[in-house]
Short mmCIF file of C-alpha atoms and ligand atoms in Angstrom, two decimals:
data_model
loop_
_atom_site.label_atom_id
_atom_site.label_comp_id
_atom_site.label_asym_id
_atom_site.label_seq_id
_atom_site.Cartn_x
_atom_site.Cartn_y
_atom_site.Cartn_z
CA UNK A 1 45.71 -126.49 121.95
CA UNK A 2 46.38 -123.46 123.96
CA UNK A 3 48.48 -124.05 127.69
CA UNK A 4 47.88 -121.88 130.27
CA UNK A 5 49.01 -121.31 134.09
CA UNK A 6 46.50 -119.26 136.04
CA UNK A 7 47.99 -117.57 139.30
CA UNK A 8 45.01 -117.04 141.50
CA UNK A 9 44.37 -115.20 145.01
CA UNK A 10 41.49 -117.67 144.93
CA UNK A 11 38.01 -115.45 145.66
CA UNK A 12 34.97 -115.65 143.43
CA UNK A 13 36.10 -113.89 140.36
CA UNK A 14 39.19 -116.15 139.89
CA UNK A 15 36.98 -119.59 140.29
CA UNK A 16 35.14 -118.44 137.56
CA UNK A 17 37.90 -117.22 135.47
CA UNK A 18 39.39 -120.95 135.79
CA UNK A 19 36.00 -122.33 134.95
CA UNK A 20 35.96 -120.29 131.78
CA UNK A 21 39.32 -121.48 130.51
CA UNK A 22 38.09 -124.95 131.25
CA UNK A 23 34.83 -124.43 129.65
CA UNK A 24 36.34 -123.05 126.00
CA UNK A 25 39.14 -125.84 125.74
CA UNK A 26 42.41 -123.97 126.95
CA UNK A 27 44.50 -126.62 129.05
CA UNK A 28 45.21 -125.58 132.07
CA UNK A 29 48.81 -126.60 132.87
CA UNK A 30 48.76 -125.35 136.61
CA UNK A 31 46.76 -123.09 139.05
CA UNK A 32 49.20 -121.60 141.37
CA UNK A 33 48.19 -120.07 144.46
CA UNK A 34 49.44 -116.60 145.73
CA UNK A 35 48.97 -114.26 148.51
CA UNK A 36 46.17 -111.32 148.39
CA UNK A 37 42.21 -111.26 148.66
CA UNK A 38 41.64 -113.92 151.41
CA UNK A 39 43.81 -116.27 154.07
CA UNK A 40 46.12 -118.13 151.74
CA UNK A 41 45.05 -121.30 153.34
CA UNK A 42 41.19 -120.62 152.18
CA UNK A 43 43.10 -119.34 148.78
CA UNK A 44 43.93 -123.07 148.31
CA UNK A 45 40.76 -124.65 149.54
CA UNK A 46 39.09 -123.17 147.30
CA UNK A 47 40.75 -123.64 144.33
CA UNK A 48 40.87 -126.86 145.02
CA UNK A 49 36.91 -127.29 145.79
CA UNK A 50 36.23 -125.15 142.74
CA UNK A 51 37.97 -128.24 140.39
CA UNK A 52 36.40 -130.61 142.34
CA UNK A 53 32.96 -128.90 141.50
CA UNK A 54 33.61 -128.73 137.76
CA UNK A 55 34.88 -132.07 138.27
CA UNK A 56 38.89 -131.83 136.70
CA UNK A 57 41.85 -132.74 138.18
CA UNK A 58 44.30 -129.77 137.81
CA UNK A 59 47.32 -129.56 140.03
CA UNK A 60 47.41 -126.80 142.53
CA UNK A 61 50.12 -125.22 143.16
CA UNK A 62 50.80 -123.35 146.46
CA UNK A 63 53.37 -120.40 145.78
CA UNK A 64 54.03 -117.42 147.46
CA UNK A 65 52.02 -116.37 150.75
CA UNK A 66 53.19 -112.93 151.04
CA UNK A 67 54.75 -110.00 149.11
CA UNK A 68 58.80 -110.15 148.13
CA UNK A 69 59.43 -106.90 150.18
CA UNK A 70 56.62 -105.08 152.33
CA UNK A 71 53.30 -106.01 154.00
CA UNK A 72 49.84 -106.54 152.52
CA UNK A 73 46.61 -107.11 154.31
CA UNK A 74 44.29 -109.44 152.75
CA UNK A 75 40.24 -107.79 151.59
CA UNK A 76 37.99 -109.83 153.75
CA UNK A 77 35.46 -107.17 153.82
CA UNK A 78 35.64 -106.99 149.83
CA UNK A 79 34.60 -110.73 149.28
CA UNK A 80 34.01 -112.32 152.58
CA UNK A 81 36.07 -114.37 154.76
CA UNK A 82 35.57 -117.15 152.67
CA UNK A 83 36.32 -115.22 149.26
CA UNK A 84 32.71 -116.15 148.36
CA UNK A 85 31.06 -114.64 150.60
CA UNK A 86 31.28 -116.10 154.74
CA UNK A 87 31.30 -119.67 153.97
CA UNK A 88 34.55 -121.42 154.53
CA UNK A 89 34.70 -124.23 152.10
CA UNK A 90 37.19 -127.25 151.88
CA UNK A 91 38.18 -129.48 149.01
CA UNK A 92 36.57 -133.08 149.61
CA UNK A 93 39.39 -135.01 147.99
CA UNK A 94 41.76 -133.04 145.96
CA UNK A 95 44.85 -132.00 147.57
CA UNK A 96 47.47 -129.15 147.04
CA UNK A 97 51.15 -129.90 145.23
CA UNK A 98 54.18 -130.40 147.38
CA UNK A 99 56.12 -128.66 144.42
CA UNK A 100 56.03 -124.93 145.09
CA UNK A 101 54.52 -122.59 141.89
CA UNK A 102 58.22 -121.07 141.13
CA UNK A 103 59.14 -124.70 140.43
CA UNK A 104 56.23 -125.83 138.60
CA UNK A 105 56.45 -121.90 136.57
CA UNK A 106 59.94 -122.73 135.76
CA UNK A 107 59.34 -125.89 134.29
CA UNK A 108 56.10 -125.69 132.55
CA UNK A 109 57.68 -122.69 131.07
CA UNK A 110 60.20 -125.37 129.58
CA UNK A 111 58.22 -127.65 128.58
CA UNK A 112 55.71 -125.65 126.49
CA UNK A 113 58.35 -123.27 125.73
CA UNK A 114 56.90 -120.58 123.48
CA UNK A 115 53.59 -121.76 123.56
CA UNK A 116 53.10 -120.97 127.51
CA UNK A 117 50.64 -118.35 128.16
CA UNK A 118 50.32 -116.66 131.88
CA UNK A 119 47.25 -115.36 133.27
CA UNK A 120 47.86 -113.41 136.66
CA UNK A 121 44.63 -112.36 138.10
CA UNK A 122 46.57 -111.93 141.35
CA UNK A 123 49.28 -110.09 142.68
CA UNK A 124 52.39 -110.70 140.52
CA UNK A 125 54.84 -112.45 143.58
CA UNK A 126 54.79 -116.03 141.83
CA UNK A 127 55.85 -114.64 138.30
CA UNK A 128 58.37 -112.02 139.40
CA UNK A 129 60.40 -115.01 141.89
CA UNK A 130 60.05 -117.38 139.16
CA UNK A 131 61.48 -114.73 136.68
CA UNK A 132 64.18 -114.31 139.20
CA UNK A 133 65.26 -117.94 139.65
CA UNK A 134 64.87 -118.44 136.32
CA UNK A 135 65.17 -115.47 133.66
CA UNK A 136 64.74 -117.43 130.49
CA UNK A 137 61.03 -117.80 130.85
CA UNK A 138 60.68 -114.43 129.72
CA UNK A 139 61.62 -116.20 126.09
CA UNK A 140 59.63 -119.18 126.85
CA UNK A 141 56.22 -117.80 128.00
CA UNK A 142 54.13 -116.69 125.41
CA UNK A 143 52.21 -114.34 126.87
CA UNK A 144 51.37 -112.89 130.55
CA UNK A 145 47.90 -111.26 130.77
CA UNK A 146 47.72 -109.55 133.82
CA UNK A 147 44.08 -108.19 135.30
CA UNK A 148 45.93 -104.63 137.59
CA UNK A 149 46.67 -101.27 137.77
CA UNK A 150 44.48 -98.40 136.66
CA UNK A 151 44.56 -96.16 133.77
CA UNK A 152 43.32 -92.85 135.22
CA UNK A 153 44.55 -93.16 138.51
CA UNK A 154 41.02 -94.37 140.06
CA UNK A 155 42.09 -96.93 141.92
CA UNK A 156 39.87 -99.87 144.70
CA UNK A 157 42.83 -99.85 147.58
CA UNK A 158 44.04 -96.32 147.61
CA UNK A 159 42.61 -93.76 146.29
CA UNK A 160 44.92 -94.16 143.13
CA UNK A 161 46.27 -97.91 142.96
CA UNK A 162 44.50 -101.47 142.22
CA UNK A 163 44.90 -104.38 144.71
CA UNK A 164 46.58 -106.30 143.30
CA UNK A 165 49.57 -104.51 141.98
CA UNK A 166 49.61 -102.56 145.57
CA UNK A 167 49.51 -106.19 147.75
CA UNK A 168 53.12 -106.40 145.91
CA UNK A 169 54.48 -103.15 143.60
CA UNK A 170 58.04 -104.97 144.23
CA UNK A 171 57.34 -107.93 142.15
CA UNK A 172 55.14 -105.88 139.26
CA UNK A 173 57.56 -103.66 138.57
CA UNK A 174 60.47 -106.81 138.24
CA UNK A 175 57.34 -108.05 135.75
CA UNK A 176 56.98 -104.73 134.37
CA UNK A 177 60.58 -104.24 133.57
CA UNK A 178 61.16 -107.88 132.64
CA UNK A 179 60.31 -108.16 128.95
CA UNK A 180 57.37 -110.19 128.72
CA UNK A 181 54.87 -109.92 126.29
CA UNK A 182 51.98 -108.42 128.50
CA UNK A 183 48.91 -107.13 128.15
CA UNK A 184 47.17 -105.20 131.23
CA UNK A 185 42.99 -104.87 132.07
CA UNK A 186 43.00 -101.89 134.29
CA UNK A 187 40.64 -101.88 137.01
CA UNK A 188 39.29 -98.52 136.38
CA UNK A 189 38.31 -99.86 132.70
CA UNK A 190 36.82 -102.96 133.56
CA UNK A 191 34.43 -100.90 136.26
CA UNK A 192 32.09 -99.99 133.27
CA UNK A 193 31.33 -102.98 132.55
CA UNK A 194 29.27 -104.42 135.64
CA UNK A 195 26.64 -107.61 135.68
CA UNK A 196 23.72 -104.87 136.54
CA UNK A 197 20.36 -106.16 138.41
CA UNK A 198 18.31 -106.91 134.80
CA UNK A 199 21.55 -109.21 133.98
CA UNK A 200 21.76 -110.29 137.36
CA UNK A 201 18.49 -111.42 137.49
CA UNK A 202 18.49 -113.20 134.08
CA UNK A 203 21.39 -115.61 135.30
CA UNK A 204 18.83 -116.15 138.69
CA UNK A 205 15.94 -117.26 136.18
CA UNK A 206 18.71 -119.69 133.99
CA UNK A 207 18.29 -122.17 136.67
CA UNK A 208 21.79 -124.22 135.56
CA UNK A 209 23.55 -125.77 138.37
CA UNK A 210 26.77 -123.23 137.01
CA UNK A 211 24.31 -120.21 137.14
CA UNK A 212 23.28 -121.12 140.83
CA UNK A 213 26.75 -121.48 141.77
CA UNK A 214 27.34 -117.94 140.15
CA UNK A 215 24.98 -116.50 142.10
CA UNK A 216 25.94 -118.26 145.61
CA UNK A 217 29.43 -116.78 145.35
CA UNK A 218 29.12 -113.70 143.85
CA UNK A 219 26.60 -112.49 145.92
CA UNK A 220 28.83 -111.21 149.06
CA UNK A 221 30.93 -109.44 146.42
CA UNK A 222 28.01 -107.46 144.25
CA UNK A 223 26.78 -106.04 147.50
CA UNK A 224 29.97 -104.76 148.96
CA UNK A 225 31.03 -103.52 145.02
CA UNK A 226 27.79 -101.28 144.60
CA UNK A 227 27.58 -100.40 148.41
CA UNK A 228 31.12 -99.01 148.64
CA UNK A 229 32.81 -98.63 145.42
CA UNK A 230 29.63 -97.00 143.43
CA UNK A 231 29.56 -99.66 140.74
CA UNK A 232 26.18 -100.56 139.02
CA UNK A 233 26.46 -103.91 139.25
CA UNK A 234 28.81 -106.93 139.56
CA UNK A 235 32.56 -106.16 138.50
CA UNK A 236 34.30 -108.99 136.78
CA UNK A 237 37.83 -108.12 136.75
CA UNK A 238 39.42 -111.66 136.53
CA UNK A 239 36.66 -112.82 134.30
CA UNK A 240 37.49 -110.03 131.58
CA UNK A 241 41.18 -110.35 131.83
CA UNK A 242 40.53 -113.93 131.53
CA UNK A 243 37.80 -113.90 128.33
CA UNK A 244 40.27 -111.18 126.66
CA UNK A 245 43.03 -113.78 127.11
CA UNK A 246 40.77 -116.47 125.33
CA UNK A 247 39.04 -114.05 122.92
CA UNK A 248 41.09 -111.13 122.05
CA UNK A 249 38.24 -109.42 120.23
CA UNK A 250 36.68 -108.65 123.70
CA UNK A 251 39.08 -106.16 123.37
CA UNK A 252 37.78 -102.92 121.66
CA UNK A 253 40.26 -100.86 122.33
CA UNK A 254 44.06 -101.09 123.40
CA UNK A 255 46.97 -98.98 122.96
CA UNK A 256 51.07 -99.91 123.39
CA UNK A 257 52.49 -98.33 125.99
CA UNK A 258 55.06 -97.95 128.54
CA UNK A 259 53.84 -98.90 131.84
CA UNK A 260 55.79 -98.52 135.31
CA UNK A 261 54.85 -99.16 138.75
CA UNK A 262 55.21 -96.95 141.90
CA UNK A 263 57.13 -99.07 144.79
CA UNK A 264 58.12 -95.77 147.14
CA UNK A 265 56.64 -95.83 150.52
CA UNK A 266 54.27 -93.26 149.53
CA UNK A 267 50.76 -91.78 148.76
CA UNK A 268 50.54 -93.61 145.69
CA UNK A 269 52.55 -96.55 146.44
CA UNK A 270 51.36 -99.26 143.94
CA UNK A 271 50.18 -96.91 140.81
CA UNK A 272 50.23 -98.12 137.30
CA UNK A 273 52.01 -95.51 135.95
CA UNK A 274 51.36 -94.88 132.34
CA UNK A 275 53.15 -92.53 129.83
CA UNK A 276 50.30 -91.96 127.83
CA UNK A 277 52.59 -88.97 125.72
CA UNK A 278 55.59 -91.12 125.29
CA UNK A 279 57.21 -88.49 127.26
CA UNK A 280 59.83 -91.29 128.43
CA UNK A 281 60.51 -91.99 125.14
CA UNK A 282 61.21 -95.98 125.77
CA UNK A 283 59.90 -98.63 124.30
CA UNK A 284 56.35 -99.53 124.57
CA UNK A 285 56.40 -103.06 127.40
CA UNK A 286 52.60 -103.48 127.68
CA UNK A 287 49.25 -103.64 125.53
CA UNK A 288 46.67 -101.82 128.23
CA UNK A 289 43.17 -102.14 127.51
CA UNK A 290 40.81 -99.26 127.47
CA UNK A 291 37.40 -100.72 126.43
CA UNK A 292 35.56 -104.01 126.41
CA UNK A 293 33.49 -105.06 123.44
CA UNK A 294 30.71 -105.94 126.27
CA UNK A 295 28.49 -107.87 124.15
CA UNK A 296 31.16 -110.63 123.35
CA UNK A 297 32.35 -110.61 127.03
CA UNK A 298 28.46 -111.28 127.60
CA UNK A 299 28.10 -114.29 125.17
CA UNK A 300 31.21 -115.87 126.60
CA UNK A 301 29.36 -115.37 129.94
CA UNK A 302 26.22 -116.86 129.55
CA UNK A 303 27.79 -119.70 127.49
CA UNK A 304 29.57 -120.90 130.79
CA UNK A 305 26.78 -120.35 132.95
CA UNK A 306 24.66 -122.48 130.57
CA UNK A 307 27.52 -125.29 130.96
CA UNK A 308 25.97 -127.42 132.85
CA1 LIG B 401 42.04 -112.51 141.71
#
């Protein structure tokens, strides 16, 4: 049995990233709830609607609702103001943890010590305060799989650096730096890989309750993704990060290297920073992913939209 915690700025993408762990057996320790995509309020609503859909019980976690140093703005306009799409939904009858996520990090990392894996498809606040109350979980988490950054500079909030490791370069770099066992799906990778319209119109004609709900809460984000940023199709950051973390022969090709993030207050504020020549000559601290076996990712798509 594999135990994950899976950090979430709860929009679309990250729903069905949790639904995926669910789906192939992982058990999901904790979802813990950070700041970025939408209002963090909504963040936690829908997290907690999204379990009640699937119908599981998983504690929720609220953690950090803003960066550790500088602003953010949230990306309304990327996945509507409900995160899927306009709607604004609430949770029925699950309800959010008085325990904040740097507690809950702490000790989960305790008591699955070694076995813990981390999946941040989020900014990296949550991980980088609970590594700072708390240092030892470096040792004790297994693994932190982190969807941010971008390879070749092309980034989604500036012109060179990925959401979520611009809503907080403070607390990436402290992750970065901290000696975890990480492995990084850049945003500029996983844009080549899109749900185009002959897929997207194969899930509409599944008819499945979980291919219906696909549809409803994707939709908001597909239009804005091949209106503004030029994709062909859906982009499934979360989901990728999250089937690599599951599967790791989604992976089809990954190289070690040293990664760094850019925290100045500058043009490239929140760039991945990658020393593709070794030029810095320090150890490697990340696995970064350059291309997705797209066919597996595929099958472990359609398997959870045929769930149920
Ligand atoms: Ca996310």
């Amino acid at each position: 049995m594999r135990h994950f915690i899976i950090d979430c700025d709860t929009a679309e993408d990250d729903i069905m990233s949790l639904f995926m762990l669910i789906k192939n057996g992982i058990s999901v320790e904790a979802v813990t709830i950070v700041e970025g995509n939408i209002s963090y309020e909504q963040e936690i609503n829908n997290a907690l609607w999204a379990l009640e859909f699937v119908g599981k019980d998983i504690k929720v976690y609220p953690g950090s609702d803003r960066p550790l140093v500088k602003s953010f703005r949230s990306v309304e306009e990327v996945h509507g103001k409900g995160g899927i799409g306009d709607v604004l939904v609430k949770p029925s009858r699950l309800k959010p943890e008085s325990k904040k996520a740097v507690d809950a990090i702490v000790e989960l990392a305790d008591r699955f010590a070694g076995e813990l894996e981390f999946l941040a498809i989020s900014p990296l606040t949550n991980l980088a305060l609970a590594y700072l109350k708390d240092k030892s979980i470096v040792d004790k988490i297994k693994k932190v799989w982190v969807m941010g950054g971008t390879v070749y500079g092309r980034g989604n909030i500036t012109p060179v650096a990925e959401y979520n490791i611009w809503v907080d370069p403070d607390a990436a770099k402290i992750v970065f730096n901290a000696g975890f066992d990480i492995t990084m799906v850049p945003w500029d990778v996983i844009v080549n890989y899109p749900i185009n319209d002959e897929l997207w119109e194969k899930i509409k004609q599944m008819k499945t309750k979980m291919a219906e709900f696909y549809i409803q809460i994707y939709t908001h984000y597909r239009e804005y993704s091949m209106k503004n940023e030029k994709i062909g199709g859906t982009p499934h950051p979360d989901l990728i990060t999250t089937a690599i973390a599951i599967d790791r022969s989604v992976i089809k090709r990954s190289e070690r290297q040293t990664v760094d993030i850019e925290n100045c207050d500058c043009l490239t504020r929140g760039m991945t920073v990658i020393d593709y020549l070794n030029l810095w000559k320090r150890p490697p601290n990340a696995e970064v992913v350059y291309e997705i076996n797209f066919e597996k990712f595929l099958s472990m798509l359609f398997d959870l939209l045929s769930w149920f």
